Tab-separated table of C-alpha atoms and ligand atoms in Angstrom:
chain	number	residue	atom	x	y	z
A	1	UNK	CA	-5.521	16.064	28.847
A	2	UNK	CA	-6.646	12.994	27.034
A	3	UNK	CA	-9.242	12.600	24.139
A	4	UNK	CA	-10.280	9.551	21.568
A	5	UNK	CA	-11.695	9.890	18.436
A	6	UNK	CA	-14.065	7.325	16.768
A	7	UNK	CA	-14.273	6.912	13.082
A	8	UNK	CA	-15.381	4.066	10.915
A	9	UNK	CA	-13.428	1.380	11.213
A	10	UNK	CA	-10.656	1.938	8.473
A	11	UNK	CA	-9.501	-0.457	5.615
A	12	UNK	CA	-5.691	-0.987	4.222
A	13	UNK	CA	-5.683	-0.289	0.285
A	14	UNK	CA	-2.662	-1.297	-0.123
A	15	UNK	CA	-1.353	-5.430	2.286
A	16	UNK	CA	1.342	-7.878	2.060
A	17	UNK	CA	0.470	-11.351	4.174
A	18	UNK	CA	3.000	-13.363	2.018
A	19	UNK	CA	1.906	-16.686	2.894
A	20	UNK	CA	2.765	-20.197	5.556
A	21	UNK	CA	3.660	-19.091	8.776
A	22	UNK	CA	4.453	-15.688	7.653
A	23	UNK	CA	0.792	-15.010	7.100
A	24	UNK	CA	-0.448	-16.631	10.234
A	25	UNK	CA	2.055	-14.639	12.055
A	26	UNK	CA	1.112	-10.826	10.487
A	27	UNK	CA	-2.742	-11.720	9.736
A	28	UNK	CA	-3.822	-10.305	13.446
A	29	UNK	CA	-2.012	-7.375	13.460
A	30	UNK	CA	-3.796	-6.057	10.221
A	31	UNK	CA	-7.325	-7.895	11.390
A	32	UNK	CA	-7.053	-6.284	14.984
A	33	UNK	CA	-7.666	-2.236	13.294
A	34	UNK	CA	-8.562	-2.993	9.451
A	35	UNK	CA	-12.061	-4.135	8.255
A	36	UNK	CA	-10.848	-4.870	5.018
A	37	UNK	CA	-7.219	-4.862	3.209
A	38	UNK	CA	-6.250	-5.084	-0.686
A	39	UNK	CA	-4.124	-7.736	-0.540
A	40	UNK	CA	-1.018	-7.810	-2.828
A	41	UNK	CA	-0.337	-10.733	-5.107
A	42	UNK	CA	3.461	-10.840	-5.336
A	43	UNK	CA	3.968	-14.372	-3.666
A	44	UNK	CA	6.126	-17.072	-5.093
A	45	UNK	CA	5.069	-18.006	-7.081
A	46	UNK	CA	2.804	-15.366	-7.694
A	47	UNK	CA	-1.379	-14.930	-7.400
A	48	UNK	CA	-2.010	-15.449	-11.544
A	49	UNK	CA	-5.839	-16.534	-12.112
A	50	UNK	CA	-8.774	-16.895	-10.387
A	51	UNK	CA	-8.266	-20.341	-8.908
A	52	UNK	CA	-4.916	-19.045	-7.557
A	53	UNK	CA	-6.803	-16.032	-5.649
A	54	UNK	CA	-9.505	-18.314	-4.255
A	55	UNK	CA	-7.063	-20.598	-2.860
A	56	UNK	CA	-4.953	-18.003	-1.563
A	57	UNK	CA	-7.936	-16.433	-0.357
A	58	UNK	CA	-8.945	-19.439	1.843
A	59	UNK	CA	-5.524	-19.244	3.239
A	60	UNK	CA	-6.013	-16.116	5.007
A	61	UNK	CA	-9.310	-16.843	6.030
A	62	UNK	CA	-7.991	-19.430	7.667
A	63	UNK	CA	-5.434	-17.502	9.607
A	64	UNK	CA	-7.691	-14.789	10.770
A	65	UNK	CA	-8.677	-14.789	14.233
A	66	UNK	CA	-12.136	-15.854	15.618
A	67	UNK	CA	-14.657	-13.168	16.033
A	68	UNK	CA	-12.004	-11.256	13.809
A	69	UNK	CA	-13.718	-8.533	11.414
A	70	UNK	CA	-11.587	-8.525	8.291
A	71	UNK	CA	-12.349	-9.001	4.876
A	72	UNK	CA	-9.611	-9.766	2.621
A	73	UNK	CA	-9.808	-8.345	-1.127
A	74	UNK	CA	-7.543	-10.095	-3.795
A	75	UNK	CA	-5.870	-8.934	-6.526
A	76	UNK	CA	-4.310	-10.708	-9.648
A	77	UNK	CA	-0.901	-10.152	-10.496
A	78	UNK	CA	-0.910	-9.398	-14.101
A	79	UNK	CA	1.060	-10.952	-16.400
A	80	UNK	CA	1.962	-11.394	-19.860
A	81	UNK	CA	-0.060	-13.962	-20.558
A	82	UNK	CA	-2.884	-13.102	-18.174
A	83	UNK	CA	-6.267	-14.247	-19.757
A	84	UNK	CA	-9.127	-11.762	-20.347
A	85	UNK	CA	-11.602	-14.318	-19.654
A	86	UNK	CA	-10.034	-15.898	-16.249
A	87	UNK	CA	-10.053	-12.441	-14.797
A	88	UNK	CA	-14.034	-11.629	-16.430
A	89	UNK	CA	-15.220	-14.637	-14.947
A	90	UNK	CA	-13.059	-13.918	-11.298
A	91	UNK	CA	-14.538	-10.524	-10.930
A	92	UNK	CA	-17.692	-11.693	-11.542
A	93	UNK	CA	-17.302	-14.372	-9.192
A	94	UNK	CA	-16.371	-11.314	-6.655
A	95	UNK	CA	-13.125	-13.538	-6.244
A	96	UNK	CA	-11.221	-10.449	-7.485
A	97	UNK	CA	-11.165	-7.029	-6.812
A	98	UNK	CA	-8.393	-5.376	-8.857
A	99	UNK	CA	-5.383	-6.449	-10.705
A	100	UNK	CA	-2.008	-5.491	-9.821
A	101	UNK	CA	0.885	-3.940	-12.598
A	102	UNK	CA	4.410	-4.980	-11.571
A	103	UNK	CA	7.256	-3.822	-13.953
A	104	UNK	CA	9.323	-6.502	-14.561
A	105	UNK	CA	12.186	-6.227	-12.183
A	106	UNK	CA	10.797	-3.664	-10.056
A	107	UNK	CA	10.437	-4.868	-6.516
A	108	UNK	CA	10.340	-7.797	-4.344
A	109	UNK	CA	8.781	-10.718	-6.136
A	110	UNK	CA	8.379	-8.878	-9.921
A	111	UNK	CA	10.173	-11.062	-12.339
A	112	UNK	CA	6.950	-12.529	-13.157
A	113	UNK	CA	5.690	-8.848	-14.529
A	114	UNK	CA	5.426	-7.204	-17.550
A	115	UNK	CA	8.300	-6.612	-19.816
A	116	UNK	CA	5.980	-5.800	-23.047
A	117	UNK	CA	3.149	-3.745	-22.210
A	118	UNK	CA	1.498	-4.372	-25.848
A	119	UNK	CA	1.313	-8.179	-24.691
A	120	UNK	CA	-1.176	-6.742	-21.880
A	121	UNK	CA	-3.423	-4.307	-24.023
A	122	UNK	CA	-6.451	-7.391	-24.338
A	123	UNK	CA	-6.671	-7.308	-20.448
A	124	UNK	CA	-6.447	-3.683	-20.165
A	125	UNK	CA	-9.330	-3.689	-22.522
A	126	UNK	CA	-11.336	-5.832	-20.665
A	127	UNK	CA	-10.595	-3.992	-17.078
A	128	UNK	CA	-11.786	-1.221	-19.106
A	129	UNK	CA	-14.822	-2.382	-20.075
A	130	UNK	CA	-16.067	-4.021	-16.878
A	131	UNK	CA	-14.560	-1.151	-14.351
A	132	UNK	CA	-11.453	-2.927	-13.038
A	133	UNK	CA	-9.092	-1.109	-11.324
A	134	UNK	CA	-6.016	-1.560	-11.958
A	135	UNK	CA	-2.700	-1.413	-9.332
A	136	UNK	CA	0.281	-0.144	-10.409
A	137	UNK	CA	3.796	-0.375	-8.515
A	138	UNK	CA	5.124	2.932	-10.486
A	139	UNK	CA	8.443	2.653	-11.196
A	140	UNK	CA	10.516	2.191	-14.382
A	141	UNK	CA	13.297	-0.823	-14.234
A	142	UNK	CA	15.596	0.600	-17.083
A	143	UNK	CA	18.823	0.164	-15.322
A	144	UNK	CA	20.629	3.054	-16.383
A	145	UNK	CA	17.289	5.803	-14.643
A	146	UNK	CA	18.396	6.836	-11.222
A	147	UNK	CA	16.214	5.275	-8.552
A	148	UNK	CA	15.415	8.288	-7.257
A	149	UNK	CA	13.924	8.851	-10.732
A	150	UNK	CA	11.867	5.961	-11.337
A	151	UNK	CA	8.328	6.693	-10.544
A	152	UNK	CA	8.422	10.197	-12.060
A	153	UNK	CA	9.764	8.567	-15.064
A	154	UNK	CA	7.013	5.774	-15.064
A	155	UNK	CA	4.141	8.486	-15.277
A	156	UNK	CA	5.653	9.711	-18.752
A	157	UNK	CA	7.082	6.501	-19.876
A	158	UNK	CA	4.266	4.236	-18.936
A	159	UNK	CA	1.180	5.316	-16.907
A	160	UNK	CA	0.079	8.644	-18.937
A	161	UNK	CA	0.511	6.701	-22.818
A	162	UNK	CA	-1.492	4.001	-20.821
A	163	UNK	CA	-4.625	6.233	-19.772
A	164	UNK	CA	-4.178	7.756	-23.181
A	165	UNK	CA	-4.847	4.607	-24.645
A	166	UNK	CA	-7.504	3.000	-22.312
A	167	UNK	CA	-9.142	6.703	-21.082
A	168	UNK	CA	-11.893	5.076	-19.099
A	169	UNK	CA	-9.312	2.420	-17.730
A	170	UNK	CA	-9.344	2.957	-13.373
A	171	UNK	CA	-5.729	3.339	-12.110
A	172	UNK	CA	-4.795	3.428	-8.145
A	173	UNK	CA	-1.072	4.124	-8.059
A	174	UNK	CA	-0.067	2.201	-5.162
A	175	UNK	CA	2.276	4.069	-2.600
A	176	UNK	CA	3.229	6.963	-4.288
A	177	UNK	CA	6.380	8.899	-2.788
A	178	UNK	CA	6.519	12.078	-5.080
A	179	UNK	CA	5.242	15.009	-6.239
A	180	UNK	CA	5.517	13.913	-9.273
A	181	UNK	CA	2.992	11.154	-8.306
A	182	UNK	CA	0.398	13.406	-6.059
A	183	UNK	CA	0.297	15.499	-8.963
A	184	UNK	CA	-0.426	13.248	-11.364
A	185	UNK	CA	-3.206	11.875	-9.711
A	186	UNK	CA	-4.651	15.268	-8.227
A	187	UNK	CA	-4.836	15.967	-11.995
A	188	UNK	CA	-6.749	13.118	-13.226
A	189	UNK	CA	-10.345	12.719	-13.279
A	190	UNK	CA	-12.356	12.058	-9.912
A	191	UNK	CA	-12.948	8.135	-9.310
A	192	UNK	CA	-10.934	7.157	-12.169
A	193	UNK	CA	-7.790	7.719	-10.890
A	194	UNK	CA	-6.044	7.186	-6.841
A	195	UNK	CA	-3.233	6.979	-4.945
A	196	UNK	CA	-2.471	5.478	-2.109
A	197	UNK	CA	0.363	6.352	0.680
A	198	UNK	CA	1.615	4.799	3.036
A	199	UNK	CA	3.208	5.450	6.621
A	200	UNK	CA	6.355	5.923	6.279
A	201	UNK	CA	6.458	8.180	3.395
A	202	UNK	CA	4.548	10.477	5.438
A	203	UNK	CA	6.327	10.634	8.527
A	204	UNK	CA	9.799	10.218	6.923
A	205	UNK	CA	12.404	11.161	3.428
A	206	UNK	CA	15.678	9.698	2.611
A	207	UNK	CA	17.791	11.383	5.155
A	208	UNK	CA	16.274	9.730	8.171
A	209	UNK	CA	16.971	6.401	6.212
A	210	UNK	CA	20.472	7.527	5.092
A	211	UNK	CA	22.036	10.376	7.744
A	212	UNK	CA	24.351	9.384	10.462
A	213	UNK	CA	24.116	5.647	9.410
A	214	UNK	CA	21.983	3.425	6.968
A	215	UNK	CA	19.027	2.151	8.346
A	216	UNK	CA	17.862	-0.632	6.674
A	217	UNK	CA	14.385	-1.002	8.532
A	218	UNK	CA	13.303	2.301	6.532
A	219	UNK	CA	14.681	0.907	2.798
A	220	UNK	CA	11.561	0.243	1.061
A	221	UNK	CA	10.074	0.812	-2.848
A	222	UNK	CA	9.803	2.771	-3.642
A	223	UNK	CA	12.326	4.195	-2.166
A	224	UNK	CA	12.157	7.594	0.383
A	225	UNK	CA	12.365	10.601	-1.236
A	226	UNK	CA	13.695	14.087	-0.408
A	227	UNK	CA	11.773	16.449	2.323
A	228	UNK	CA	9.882	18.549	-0.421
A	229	UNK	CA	8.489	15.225	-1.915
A	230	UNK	CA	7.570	14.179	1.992
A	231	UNK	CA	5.920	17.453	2.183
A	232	UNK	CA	3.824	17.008	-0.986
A	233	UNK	CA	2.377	13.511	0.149
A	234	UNK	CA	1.308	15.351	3.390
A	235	UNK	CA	-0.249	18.506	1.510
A	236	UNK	CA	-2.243	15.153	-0.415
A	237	UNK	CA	-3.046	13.036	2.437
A	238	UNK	CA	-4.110	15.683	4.661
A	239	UNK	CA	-5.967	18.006	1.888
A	240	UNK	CA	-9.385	15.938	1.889
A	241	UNK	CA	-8.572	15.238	-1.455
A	242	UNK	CA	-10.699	11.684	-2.028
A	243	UNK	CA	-8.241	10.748	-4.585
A	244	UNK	CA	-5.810	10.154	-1.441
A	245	UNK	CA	-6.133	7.104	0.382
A	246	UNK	CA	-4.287	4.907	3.097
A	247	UNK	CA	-2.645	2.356	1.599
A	248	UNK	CA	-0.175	0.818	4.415
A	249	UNK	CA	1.775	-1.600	2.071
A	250	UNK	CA	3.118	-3.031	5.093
A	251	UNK	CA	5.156	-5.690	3.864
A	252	UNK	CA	7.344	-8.069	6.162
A	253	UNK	CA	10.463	-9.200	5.680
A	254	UNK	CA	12.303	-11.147	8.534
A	255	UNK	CA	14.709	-9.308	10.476
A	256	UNK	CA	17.937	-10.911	9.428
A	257	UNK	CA	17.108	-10.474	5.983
A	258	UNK	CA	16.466	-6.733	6.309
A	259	UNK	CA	19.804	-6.059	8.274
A	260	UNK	CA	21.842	-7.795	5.580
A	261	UNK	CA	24.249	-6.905	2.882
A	262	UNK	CA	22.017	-6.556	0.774
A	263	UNK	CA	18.490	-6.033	2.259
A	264	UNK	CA	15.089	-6.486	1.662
A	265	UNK	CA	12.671	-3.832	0.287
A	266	UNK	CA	9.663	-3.536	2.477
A	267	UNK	CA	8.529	-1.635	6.242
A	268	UNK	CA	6.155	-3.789	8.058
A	269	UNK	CA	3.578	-0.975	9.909
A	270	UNK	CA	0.653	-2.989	10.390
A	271	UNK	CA	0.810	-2.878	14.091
A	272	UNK	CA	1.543	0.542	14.379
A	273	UNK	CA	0.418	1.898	11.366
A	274	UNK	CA	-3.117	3.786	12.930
A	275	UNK	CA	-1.611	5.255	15.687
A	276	UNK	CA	1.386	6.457	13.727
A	277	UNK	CA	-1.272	8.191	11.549
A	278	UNK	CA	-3.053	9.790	13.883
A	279	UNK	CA	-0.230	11.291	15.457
A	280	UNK	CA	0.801	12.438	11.980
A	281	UNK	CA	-2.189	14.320	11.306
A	282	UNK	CA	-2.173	15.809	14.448
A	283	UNK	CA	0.926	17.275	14.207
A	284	UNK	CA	0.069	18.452	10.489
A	285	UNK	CA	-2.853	20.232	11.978
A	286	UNK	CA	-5.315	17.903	10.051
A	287	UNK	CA	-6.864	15.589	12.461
A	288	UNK	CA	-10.230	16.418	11.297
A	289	UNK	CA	-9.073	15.010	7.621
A	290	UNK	CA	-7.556	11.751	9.228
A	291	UNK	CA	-11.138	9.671	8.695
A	292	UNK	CA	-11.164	10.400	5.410
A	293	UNK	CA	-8.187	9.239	4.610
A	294	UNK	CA	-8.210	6.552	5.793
A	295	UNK	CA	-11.948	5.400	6.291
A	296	UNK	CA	-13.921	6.530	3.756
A	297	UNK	CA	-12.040	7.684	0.577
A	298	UNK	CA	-10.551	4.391	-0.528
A	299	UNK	CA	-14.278	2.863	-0.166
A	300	UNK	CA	-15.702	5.456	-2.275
A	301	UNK	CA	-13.057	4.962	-4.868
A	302	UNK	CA	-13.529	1.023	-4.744
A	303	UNK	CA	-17.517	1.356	-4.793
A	304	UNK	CA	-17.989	-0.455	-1.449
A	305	UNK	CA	-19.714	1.105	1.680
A	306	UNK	CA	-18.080	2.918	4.800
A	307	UNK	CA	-17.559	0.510	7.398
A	308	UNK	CA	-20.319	0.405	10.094
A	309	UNK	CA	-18.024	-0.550	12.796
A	310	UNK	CA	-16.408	1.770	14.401
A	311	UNK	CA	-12.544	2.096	15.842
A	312	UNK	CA	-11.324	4.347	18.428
A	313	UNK	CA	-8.049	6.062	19.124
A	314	UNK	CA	-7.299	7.820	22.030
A	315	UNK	CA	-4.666	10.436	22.898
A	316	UNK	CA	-1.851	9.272	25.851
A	317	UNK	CA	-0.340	11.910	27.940
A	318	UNK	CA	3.321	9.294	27.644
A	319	UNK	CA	4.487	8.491	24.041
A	320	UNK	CA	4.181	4.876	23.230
A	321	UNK	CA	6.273	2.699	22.669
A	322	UNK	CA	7.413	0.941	19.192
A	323	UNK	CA	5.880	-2.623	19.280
A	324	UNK	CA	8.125	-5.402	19.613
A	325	UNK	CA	9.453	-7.950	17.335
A	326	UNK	CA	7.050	-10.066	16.354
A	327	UNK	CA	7.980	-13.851	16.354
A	328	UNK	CA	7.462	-15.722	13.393
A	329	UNK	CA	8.611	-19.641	13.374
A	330	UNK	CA	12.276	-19.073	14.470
A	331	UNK	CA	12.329	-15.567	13.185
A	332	UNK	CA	11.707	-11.531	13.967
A	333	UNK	CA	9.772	-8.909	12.005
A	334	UNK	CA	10.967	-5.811	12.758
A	335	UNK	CA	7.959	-3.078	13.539
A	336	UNK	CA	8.251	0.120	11.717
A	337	UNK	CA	9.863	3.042	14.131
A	338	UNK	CA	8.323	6.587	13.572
A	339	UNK	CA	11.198	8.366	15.341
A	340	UNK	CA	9.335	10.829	16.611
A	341	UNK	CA	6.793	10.443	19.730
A	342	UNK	CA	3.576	8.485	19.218
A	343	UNK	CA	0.855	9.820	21.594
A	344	UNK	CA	-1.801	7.811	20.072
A	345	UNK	CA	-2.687	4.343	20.584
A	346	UNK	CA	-5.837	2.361	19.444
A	347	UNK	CA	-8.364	0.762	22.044
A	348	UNK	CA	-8.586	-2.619	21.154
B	401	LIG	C1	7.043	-4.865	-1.136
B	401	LIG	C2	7.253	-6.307	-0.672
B	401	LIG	O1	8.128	-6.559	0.157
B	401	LIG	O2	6.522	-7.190	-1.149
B	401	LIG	N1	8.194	-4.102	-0.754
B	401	LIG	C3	8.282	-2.755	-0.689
B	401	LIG	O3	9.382	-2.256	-0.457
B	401	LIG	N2	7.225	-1.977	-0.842
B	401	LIG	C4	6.772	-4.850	-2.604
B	401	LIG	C5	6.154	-3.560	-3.105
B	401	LIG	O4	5.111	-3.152	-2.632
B	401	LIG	O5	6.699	-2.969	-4.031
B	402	LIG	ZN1	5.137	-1.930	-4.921
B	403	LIG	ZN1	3.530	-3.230	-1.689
């Protein structure tokens, strides 16, 4: 028996493109099923001001495909010594859509982030005032917290004094991977607070990353959880819940440099990323939740309208297969592997 659903066509809350021939490279894959991505600013160096996001901005215009519907939606990564004004007069300019919190230390390209959060207060203030969200990668650096501690750690440390202090402030906590996390934001007041999750924390915890082997392809940050947290960020993503969204932060690494002593942080899904969904709401029992998630609540929380378009997905009698490798210059980026049997596939 065979079926296909058709929902609007969905968005990405939560994109790496990285930049050169790395960008050309993954640009397609997220154009081909996404209408419009948050993009992530943690290049190096990273996406500081206004005139950085432009330019960067122009960049990936210039690598999507003709006839290609995709609009890209940049983000500033904040700083220390981020000015107020730049990102005023960015917004403004629509150059900007959010601004992105990295914690100093706390995944791939974050040196540049905050170490003093008091230094950032006058550009809190300001997101406050004109509606801003702000991004946060939610995890503490302190070296001596566990990793498997440090996003429920960042919620008391950092994020609730933070919404104490700026109440009105609007936070998306980018891929949570907790329960910690869904709670938090299931908690908080409607359209001031998010989430978003990605793939893999859905379909997978830390024993499919670390049982019978380590599997480097899965290491990402933060980092997978245990089952019950898994379970959580299903019970969230599959509730209706608008405060849920699909954020895919697909983020590609080349292969060598993920199967290494010491490997990268980061699951590259774009390709996949739909169909890997759909097949994991449909095994939750939730397929009739699945456009929500990922077509309609991010919009809602950003303010911007459903897409028109329209994507389908149909339902394959023989499981699909994981993409392959895709080439960039003289290297591979590994595609994300769900383990278990994909029967979906988008019609493209
Ligand atoms: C991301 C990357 O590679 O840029 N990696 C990851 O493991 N998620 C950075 C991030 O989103 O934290
Ligand atoms: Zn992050
Ligand atoms: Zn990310």
């Amino acid at each position: 028996m065979s079926s296909t659903i058709t929902i609007p066509r969905p968005d990405d809350w939560h994109l790496h493109l990285r930049d050169g021939v790395m960008l050309r490279a993954v640009v397609p894959h997220s154009a081909q099923d996404f209408a419009r991505a948050i993009i992530m600013p943690n290049l190096v160096p990273p996406v500081r001001t206004g005139a950085d996001a432009a330019a960067y901005a122009e960049r990936i215009q210039a690598a999507i495909p003709d006839g290609a519907d995709f609009t890209p939606l940049m983000t500033l990564y904040l700083t220390e010594t981020t000015d107020p004004d730049d990102v005023e007069a960015a917004f403004a300019a629509g150059v900007i859509t959010a601004l992105k919190l990295y914690p100093a230390g706390a995944t791939t390209n974050s040196d540049a982030g905050v170490r003093n959060f008091a230094n950032a207060h006058g550009v809190f203030e300001r997101m406050e005032a004109l509606g801003i969200p702000l991004l946060t990668h939610g995890e503490v650096t302190a070296p001596d917290i566990d990793i498997f501690d440090r996003e429920a750690r960042f919620i008391d440390d950092v994020l609730d004094p933070l919404r104490q202090r700026f109440p009105r402030l609007r936070v998306v906590m980018e891929h949570i991977t907790t329960r910690d996390g869904a709670d938090y934001v299931a908690s908080a007041p409607e359209g001031l607070m998010g989430a978003t999750i990605t793939v893999q924390h859905l379909m997978l915890n830390r024993n499919h990353m670390l049982v019978g082997g380590v599997r480097p392809h899965y290491y990402c940050l933060p980092i997978l959880k245990r089952s019950t947290h898994q379970d959580a960020l299903l019970s969230a993503a599959t509730s209706g819940n608008p405060r849920f969204f699909l954020g895919t932060d697909s983020a590609p690494h080349p292969t060598h440099l993920k199967e290494n002593a010491c490997g990268c942080a980061g699951v590259f899904s774009s390709p996949n990323a739909l169909a890997c969904l759909a097949q994991t709401f449909e095994d939750a029992g939730a397929l009739d939740r699945f456009e929500g998630f990922v077509s309609r609540h991010g919009a809602d929380f950003y303010g911007l309208p459903v897409n028109t378009s329209t994507l389908q997905l149909e339902r394959v009698e023989t499981p699909q297969p994981v993409p392959a490798p895709i080439i960039v210059g003289e290297e591979t980026v590994t595609v994300f592997d769900p383990i278990r049997p994909i029967h979906w596939r988008v019609i493209r």
